[in-house]
mmCIF file of C-alpha atoms and ligand atoms in Angstrom:
data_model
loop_
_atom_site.group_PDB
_atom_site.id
_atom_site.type_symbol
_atom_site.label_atom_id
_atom_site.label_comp_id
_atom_site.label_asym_id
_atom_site.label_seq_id
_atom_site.Cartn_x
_atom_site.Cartn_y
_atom_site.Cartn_z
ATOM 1 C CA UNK D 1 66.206 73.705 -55.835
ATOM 2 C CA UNK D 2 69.110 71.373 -56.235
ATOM 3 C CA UNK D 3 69.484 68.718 -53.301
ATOM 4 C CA UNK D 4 73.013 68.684 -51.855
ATOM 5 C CA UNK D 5 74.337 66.293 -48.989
ATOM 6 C CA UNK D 6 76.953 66.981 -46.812
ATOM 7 C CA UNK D 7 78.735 63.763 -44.598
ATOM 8 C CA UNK D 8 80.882 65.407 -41.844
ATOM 9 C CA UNK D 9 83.513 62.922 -40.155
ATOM 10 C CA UNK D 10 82.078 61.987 -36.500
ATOM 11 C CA UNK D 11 85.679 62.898 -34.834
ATOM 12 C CA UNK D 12 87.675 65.615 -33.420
ATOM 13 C CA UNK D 13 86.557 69.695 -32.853
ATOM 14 C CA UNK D 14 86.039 72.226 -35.254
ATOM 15 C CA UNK D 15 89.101 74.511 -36.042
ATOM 16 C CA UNK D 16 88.793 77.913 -37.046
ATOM 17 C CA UNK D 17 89.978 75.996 -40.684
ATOM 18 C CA UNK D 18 87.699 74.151 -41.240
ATOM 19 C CA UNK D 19 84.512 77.001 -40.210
ATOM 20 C CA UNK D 20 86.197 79.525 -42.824
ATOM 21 C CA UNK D 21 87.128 76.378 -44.847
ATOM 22 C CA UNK D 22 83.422 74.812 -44.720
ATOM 23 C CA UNK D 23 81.074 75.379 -42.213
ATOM 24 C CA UNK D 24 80.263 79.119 -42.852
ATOM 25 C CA UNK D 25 79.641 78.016 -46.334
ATOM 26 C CA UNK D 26 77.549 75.511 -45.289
ATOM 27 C CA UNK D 27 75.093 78.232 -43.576
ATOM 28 C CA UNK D 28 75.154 80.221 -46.366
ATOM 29 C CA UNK D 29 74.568 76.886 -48.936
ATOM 30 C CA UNK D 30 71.127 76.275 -46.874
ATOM 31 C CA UNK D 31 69.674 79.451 -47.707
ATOM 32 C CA UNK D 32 68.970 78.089 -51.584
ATOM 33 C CA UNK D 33 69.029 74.550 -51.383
ATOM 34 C CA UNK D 34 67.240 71.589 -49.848
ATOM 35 C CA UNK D 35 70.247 70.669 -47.446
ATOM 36 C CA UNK D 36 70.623 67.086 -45.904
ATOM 37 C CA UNK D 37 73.649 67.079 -43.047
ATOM 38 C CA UNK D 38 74.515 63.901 -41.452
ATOM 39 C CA UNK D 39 77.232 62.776 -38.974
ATOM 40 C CA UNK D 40 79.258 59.550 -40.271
ATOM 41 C CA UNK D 41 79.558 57.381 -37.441
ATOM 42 C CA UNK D 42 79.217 54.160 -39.362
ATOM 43 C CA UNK D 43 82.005 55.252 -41.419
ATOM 44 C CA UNK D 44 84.156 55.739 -37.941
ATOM 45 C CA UNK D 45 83.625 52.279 -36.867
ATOM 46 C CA UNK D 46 86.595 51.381 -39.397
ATOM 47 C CA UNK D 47 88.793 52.707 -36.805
ATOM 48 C CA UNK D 48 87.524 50.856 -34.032
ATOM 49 C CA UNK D 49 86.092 53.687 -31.504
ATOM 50 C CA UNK D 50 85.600 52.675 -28.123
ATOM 51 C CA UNK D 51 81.644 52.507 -27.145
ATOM 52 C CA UNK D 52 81.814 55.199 -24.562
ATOM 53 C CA UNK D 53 83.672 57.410 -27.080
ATOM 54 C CA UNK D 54 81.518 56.942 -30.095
ATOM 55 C CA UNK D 55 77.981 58.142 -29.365
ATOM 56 C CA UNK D 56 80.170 61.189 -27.451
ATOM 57 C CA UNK D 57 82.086 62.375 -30.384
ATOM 58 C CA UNK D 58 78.442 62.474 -32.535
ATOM 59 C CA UNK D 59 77.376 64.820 -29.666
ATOM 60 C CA UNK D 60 80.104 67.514 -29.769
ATOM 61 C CA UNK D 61 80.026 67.282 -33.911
ATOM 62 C CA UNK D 62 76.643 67.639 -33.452
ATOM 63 C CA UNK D 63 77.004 70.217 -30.827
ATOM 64 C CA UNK D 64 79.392 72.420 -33.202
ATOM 65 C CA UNK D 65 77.767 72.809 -36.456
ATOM 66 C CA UNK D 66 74.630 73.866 -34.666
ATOM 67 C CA UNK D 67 76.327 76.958 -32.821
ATOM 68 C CA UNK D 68 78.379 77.106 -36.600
ATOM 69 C CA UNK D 69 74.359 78.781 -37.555
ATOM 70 C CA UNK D 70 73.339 74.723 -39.341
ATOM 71 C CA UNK D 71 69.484 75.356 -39.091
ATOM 72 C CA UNK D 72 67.905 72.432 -37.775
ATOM 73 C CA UNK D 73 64.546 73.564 -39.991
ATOM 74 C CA UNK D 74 65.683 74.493 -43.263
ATOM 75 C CA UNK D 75 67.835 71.761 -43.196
ATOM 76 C CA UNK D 76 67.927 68.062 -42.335
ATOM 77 C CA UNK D 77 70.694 67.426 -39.672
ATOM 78 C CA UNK D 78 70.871 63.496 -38.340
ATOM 79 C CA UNK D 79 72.808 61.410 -37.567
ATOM 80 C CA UNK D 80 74.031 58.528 -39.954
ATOM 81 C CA UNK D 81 72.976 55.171 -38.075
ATOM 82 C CA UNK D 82 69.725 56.535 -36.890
ATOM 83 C CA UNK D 83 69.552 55.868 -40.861
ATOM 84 C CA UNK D 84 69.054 52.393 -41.676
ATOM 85 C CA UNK D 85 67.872 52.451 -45.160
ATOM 86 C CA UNK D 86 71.481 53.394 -45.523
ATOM 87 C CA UNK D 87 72.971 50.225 -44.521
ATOM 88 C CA UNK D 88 70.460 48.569 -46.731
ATOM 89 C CA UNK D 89 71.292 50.524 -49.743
ATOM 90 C CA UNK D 90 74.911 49.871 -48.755
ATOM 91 C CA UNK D 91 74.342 46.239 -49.422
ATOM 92 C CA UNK D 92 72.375 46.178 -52.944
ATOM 93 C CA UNK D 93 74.679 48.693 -54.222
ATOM 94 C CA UNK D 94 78.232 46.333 -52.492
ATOM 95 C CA UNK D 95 76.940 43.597 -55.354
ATOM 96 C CA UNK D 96 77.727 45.889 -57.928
ATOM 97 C CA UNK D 97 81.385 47.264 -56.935
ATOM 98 C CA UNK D 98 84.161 45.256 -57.893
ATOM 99 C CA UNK D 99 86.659 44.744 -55.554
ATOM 100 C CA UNK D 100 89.653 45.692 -58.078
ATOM 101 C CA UNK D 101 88.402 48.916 -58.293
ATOM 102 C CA UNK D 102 87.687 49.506 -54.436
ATOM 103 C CA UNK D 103 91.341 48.299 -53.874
ATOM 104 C CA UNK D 104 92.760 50.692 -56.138
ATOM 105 C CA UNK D 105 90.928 54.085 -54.258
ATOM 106 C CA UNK D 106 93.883 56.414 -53.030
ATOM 107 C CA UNK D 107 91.822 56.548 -49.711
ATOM 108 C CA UNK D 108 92.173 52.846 -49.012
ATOM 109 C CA UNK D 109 95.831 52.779 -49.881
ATOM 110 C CA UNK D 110 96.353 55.686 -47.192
ATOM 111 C CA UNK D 111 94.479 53.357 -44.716
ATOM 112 C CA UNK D 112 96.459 50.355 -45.270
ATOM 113 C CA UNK D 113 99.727 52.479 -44.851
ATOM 114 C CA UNK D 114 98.384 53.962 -41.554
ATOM 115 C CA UNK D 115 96.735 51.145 -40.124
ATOM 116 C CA UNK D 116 98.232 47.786 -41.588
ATOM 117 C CA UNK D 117 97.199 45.978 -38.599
ATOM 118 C CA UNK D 118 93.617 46.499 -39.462
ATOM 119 C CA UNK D 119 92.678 46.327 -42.856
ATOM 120 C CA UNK D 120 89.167 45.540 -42.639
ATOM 121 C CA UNK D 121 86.067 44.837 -45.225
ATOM 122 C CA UNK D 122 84.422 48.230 -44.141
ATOM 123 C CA UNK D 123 87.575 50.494 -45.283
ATOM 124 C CA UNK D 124 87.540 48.517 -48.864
ATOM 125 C CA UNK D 125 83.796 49.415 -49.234
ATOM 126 C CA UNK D 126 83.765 52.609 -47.458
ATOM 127 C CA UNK D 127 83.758 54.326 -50.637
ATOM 128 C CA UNK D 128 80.343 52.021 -51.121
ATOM 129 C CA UNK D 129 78.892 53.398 -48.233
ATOM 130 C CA UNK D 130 79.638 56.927 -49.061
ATOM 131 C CA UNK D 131 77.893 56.345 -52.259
ATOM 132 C CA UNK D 132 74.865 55.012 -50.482
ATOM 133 C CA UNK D 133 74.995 58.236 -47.909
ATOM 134 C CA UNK D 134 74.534 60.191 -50.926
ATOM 135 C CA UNK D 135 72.462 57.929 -53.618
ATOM 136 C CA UNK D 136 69.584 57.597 -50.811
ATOM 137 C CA UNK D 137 68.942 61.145 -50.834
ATOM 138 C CA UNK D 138 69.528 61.398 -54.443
ATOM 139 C CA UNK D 139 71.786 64.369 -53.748
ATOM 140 C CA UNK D 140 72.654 66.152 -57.165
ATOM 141 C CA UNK D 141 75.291 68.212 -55.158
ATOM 142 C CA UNK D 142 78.108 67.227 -52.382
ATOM 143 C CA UNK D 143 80.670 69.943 -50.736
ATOM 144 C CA UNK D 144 83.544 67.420 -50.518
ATOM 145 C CA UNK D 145 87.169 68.592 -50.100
ATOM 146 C CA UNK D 146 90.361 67.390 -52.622
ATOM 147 C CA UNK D 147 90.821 64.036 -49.837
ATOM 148 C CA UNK D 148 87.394 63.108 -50.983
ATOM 149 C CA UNK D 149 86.742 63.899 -54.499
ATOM 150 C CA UNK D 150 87.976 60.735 -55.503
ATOM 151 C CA UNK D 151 85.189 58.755 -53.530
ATOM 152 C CA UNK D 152 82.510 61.020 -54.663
ATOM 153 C CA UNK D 153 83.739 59.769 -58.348
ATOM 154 C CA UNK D 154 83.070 56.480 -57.088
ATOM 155 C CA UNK D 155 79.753 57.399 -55.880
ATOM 156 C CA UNK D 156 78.997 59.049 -59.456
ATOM 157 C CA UNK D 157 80.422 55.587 -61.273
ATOM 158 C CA UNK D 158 78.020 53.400 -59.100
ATOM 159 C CA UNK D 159 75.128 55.489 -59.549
ATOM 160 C CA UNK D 160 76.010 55.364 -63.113
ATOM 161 C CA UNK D 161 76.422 51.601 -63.137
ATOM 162 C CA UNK D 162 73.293 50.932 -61.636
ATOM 163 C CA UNK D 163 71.082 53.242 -63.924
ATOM 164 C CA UNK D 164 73.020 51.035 -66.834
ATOM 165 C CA UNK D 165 72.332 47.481 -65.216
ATOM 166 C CA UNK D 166 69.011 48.364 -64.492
ATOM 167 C CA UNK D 167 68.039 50.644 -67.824
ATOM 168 C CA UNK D 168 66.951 53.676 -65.880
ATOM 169 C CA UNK D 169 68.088 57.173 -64.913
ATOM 170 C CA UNK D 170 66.876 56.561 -61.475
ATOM 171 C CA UNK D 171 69.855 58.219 -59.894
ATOM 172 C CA UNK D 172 71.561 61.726 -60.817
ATOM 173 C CA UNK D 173 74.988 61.971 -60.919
ATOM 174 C CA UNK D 174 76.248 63.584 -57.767
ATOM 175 C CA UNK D 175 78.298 66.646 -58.261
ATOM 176 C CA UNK D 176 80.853 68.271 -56.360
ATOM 177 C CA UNK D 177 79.367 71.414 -54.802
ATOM 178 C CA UNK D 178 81.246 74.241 -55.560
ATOM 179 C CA UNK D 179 82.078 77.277 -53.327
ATOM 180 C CA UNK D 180 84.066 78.923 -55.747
ATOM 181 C CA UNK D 181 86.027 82.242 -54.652
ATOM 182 C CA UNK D 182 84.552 81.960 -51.248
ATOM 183 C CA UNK D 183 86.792 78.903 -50.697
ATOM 184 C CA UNK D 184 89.311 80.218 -47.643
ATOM 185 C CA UNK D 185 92.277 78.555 -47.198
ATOM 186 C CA UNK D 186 93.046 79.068 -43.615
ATOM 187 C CA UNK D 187 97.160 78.487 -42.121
ATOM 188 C CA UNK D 188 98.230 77.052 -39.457
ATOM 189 C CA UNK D 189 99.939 79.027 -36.751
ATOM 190 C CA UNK D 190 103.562 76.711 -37.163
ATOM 191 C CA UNK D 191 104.806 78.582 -39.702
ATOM 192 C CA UNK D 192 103.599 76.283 -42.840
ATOM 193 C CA UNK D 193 100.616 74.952 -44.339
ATOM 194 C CA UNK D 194 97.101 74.642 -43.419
ATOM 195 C CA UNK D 195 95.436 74.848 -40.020
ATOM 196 C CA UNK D 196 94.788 71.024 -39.398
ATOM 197 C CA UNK D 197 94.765 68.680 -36.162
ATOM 198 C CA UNK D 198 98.432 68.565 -35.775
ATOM 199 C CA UNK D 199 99.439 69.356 -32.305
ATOM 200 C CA UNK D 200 99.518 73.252 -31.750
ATOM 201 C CA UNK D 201 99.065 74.051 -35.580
ATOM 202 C CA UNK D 202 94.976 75.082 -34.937
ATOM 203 C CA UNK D 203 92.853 77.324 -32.671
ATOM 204 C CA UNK D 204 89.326 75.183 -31.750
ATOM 205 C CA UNK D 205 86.238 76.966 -31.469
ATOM 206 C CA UNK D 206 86.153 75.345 -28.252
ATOM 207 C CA UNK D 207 89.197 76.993 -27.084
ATOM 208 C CA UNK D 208 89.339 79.081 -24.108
ATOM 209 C CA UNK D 209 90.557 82.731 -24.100
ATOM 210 C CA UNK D 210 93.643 81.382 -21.780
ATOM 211 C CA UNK D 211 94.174 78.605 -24.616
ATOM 212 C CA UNK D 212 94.125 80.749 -27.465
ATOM 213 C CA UNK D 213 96.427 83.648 -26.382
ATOM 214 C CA UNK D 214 98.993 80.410 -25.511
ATOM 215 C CA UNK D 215 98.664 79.289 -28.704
ATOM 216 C CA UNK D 216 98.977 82.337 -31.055
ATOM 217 C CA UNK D 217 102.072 83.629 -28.631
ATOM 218 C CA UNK D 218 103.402 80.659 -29.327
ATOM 219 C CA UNK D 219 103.320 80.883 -33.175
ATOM 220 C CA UNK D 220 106.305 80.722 -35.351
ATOM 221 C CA UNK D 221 107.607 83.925 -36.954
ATOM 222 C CA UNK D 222 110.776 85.144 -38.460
ATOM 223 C CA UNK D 223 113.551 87.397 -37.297
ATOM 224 C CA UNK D 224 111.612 90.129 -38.580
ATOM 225 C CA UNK D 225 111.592 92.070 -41.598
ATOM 226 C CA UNK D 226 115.267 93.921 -42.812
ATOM 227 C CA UNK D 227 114.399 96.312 -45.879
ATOM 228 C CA UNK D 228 111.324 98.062 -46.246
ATOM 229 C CA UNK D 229 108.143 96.818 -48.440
ATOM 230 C CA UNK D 230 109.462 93.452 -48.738
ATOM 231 C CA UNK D 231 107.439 90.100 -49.375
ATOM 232 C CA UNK D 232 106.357 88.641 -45.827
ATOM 233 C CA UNK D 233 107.859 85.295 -45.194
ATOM 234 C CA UNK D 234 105.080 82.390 -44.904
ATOM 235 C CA UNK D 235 104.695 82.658 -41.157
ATOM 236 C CA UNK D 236 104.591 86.003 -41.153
ATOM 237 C CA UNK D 237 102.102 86.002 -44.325
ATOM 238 C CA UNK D 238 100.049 83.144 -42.275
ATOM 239 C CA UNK D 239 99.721 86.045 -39.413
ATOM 240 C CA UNK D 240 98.353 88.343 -41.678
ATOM 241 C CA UNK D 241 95.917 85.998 -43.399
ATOM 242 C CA UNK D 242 94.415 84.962 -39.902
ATOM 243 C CA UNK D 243 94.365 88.661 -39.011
ATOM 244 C CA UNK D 244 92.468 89.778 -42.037
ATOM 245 C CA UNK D 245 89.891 87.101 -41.473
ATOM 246 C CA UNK D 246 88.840 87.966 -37.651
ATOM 247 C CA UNK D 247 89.867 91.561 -37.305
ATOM 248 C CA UNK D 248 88.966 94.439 -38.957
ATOM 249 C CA UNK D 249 90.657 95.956 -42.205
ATOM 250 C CA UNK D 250 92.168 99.037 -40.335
ATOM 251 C CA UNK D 251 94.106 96.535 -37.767
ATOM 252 C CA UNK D 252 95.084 94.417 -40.584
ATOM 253 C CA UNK D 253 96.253 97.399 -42.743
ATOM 254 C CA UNK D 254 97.967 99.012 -39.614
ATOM 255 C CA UNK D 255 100.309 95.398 -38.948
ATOM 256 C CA UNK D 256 100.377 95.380 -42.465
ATOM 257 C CA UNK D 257 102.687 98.905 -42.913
ATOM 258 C CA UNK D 258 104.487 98.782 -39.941
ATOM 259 C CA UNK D 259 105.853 95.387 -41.220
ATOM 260 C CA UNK D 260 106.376 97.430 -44.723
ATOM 261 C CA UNK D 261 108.308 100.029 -42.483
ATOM 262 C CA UNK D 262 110.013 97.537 -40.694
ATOM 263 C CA UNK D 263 108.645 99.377 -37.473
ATOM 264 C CA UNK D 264 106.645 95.920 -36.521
ATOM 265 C CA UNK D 265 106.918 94.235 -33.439
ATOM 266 C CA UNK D 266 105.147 90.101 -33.691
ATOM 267 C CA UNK D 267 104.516 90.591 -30.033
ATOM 268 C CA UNK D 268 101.912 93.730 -30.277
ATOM 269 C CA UNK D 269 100.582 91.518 -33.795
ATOM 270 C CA UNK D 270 100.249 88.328 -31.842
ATOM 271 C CA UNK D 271 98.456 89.955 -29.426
ATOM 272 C CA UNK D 272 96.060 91.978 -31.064
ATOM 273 C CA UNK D 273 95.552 88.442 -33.517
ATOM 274 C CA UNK D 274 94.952 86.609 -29.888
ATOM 275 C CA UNK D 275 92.179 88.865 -28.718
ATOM 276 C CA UNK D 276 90.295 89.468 -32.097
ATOM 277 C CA UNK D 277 90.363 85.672 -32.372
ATOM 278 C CA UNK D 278 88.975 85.629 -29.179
ATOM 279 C CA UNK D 279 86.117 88.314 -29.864
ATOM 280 C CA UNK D 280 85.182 85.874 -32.857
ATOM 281 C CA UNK D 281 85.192 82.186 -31.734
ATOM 282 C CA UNK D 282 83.254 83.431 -27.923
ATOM 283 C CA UNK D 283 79.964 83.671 -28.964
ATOM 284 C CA UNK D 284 80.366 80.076 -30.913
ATOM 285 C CA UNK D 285 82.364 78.703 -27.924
ATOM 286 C CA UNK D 286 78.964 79.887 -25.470
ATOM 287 C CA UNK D 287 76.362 78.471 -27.771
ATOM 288 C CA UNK D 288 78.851 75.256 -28.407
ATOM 289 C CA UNK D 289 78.080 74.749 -24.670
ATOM 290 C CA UNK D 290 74.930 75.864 -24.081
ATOM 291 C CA UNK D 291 73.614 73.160 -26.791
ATOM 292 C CA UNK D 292 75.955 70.158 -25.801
ATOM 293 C CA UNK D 293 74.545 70.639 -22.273
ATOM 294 C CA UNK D 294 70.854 70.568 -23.465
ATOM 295 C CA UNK D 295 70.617 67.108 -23.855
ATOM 296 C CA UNK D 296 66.533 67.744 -24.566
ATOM 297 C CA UNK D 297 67.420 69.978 -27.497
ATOM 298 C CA UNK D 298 70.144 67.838 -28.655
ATOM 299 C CA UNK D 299 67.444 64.556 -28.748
ATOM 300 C CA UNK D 300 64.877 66.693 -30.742
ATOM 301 C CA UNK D 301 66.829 68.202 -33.372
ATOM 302 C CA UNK D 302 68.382 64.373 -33.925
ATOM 303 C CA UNK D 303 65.158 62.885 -33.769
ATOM 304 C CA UNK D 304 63.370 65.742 -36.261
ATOM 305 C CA UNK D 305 66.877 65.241 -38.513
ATOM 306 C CA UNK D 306 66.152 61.464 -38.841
ATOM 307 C CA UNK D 307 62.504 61.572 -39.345
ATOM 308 C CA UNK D 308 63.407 63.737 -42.502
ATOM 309 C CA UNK D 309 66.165 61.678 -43.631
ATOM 310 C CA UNK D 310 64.368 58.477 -43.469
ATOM 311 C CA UNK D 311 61.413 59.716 -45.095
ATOM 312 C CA UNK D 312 63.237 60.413 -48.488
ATOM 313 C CA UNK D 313 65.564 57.585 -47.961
ATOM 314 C CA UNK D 314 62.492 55.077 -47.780
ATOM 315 C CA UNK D 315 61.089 56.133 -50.790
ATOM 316 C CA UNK D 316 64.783 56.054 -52.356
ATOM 317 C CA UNK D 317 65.146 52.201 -51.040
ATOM 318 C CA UNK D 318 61.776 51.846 -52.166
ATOM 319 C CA UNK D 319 61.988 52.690 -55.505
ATOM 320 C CA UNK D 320 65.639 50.858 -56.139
ATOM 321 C CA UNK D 321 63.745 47.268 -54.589
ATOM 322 C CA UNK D 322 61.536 47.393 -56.821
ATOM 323 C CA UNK D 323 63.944 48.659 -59.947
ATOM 324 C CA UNK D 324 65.882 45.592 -58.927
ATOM 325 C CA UNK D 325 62.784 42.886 -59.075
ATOM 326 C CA UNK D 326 62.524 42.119 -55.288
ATOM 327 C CA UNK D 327 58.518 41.858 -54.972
ATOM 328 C CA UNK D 328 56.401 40.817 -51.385
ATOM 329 C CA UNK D 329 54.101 38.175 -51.805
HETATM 330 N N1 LIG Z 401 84.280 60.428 -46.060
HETATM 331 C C1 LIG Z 401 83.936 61.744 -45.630
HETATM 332 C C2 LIG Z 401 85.120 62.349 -44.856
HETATM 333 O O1 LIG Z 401 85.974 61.623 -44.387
HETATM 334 C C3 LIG Z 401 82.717 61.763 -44.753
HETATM 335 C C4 LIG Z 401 81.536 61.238 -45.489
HETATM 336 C C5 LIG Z 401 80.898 60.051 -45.269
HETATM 337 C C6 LIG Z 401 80.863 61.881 -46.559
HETATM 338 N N2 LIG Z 401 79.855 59.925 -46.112
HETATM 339 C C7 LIG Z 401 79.799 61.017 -46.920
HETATM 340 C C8 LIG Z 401 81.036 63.090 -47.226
HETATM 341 C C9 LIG Z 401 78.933 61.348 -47.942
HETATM 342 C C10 LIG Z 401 80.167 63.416 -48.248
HETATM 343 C C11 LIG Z 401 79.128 62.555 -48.606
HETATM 344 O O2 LIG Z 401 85.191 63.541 -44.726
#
């Protein structure tokens, strides 16, 4: 059983992108692997959250990938600063990353563009702390998308660096996990692109029905097709990929040749997409929050998740003290 670790940002809802994106994989990677899922609030501190938002934004993350099907028992779920043999590794392994190549990350170039006023020490080493998320678990596997492959490279050239330094293959060389064809690419209802946090582009699983039939009405389309069987347009094609993904294949297939027989009117599609949406995010909406309510549930399950993590981050921390010469008296 390969060990894989999966960080998850500590801000902002799930989208329907990123559950056919990520999370639904996620249930499905825990099946045949020892899973370790942790929330990155250190990592948010770079961005200055305000103390009454930060432990808040943990709990609806938290919150979400439960209802998502993340099974607090066959997998370790915790939160990352109830972790604090992370911080520790954080430091050992900060003495061995140069600052050159921290400055030259595509990640912290992004940051200094969108926040120049702030360029602090944690967004230079976040790529260190990553590393140390991962190396402390001595994950062999991460699920990272394209905006992170490049620090999971970094993680792989410290863990490398340190085995060198040291003369040991203490740490394996953490892969990207790989979904393969199950990878979804899910748009965005304005017409282009993927379903992100932009303003009106995604549907949250916390969305309401009211919410959700606002939204998808409100989708851009086209003037509607002119000659019969031709190519949809994006929007129309981004329609159609949403629809095949929460309805069934006859309603799909029926949208489908009316828009081939240019008999289609968006209105009917949009609302049959609105209500199948609606049939498929309700039962993750309810259980979204049932659990955020149950603040007794919500403890346990963090408190189980970090008892896990620090056991096999101790005896990671352990292990790399003593590799590095640091003895008690
Ligand atoms: N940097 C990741 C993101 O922004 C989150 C993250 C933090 C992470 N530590 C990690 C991901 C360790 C994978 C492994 O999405």
């Amino acid at each position: 059983m390969e060990t894989v670790l999966s960080g998850i940002r500590s801000t902002g809802n799930l989208h329907l992108g990123n559950y056919f994106g990520a999370v639904r994989n996620f249930v499905k990677m825990q099946e045949n692997n020892h899973c370790f899922f942790f929330i990155a609030d250190y990592h948010s501190l770079t961005t200055y959250p305000a103390p009454e938002d930060l432990h808040n934004s943990v709990r609806t993350v938290l919150s979400e990938y439960l209802a998502c099907g993340i099974d607090p028992e066959k997998s370790a779920i915790f939160v990352q600063s109830d972790v604090r043999e992370i911080p520790e590794l954080y430091l050992l392994l900060n003495m061995n990353a140069y600052v050159g190549e921290l400055e030259r990350t595509t990640s912290f170039k992004d940051k200094i563009r969108t926040q120049p006023d702030n360029v602090n020490a944690g967004l230079l080493t976040y790529p260190v702390l990553m590393a140390a998320d991962i190396l402390i678990h001595k994950a062999n596997k991460v699920p990272v998308g394209k905006d992170q492959e490049q620090n999971l490279e970094m993680a792989r050239k410290f863990a490398k660096r340190f085995n060198f330094m040291y003369k040991t293959e203490y740490f394996p060389e953490p892969m990207p996990y790989n979904f393969g064809e199950e990878l979804v690419k899910v748009p965005g209802l304005d017409g282009t692109g993927k379903m992100g946090k932009t303003a009106g582009n995604g549907i949250y699983l916390i969305d309401d029905a009211a919410t959700i039939r606002k939204k998808v009405m409100r989708a851009v389309t086209d003037s509607g097709p002119t000659v019969e069987n031709q190519t949809p347009t994006e929007p129309i094609q981004n329609l159609f990929t949403l629809l095949k993904l929460v309805s069934s294949t006859d309603t799909s297939d029926f949208f489908e040749n009316q828009y081939k027989n240019c008999s289609i009117r968006y209105g009917d599609l949009k609302k049959q997409l609105a209500e199948d949406i609606i049939l498929f995010t309700a039962p993750i909406r309810e259980k979204i929050l049932e659990i955020n309510a149950d603040k007794e549930y919500l403890r346990k399950t963090a408190r189980v998740g970090a008892e896990k993590a620090r056991e096999s981050a101790s005896k990671t921390l352990e292990d790399v003290r003593r590799i590095i010469g640091f003895k008690t008296f």
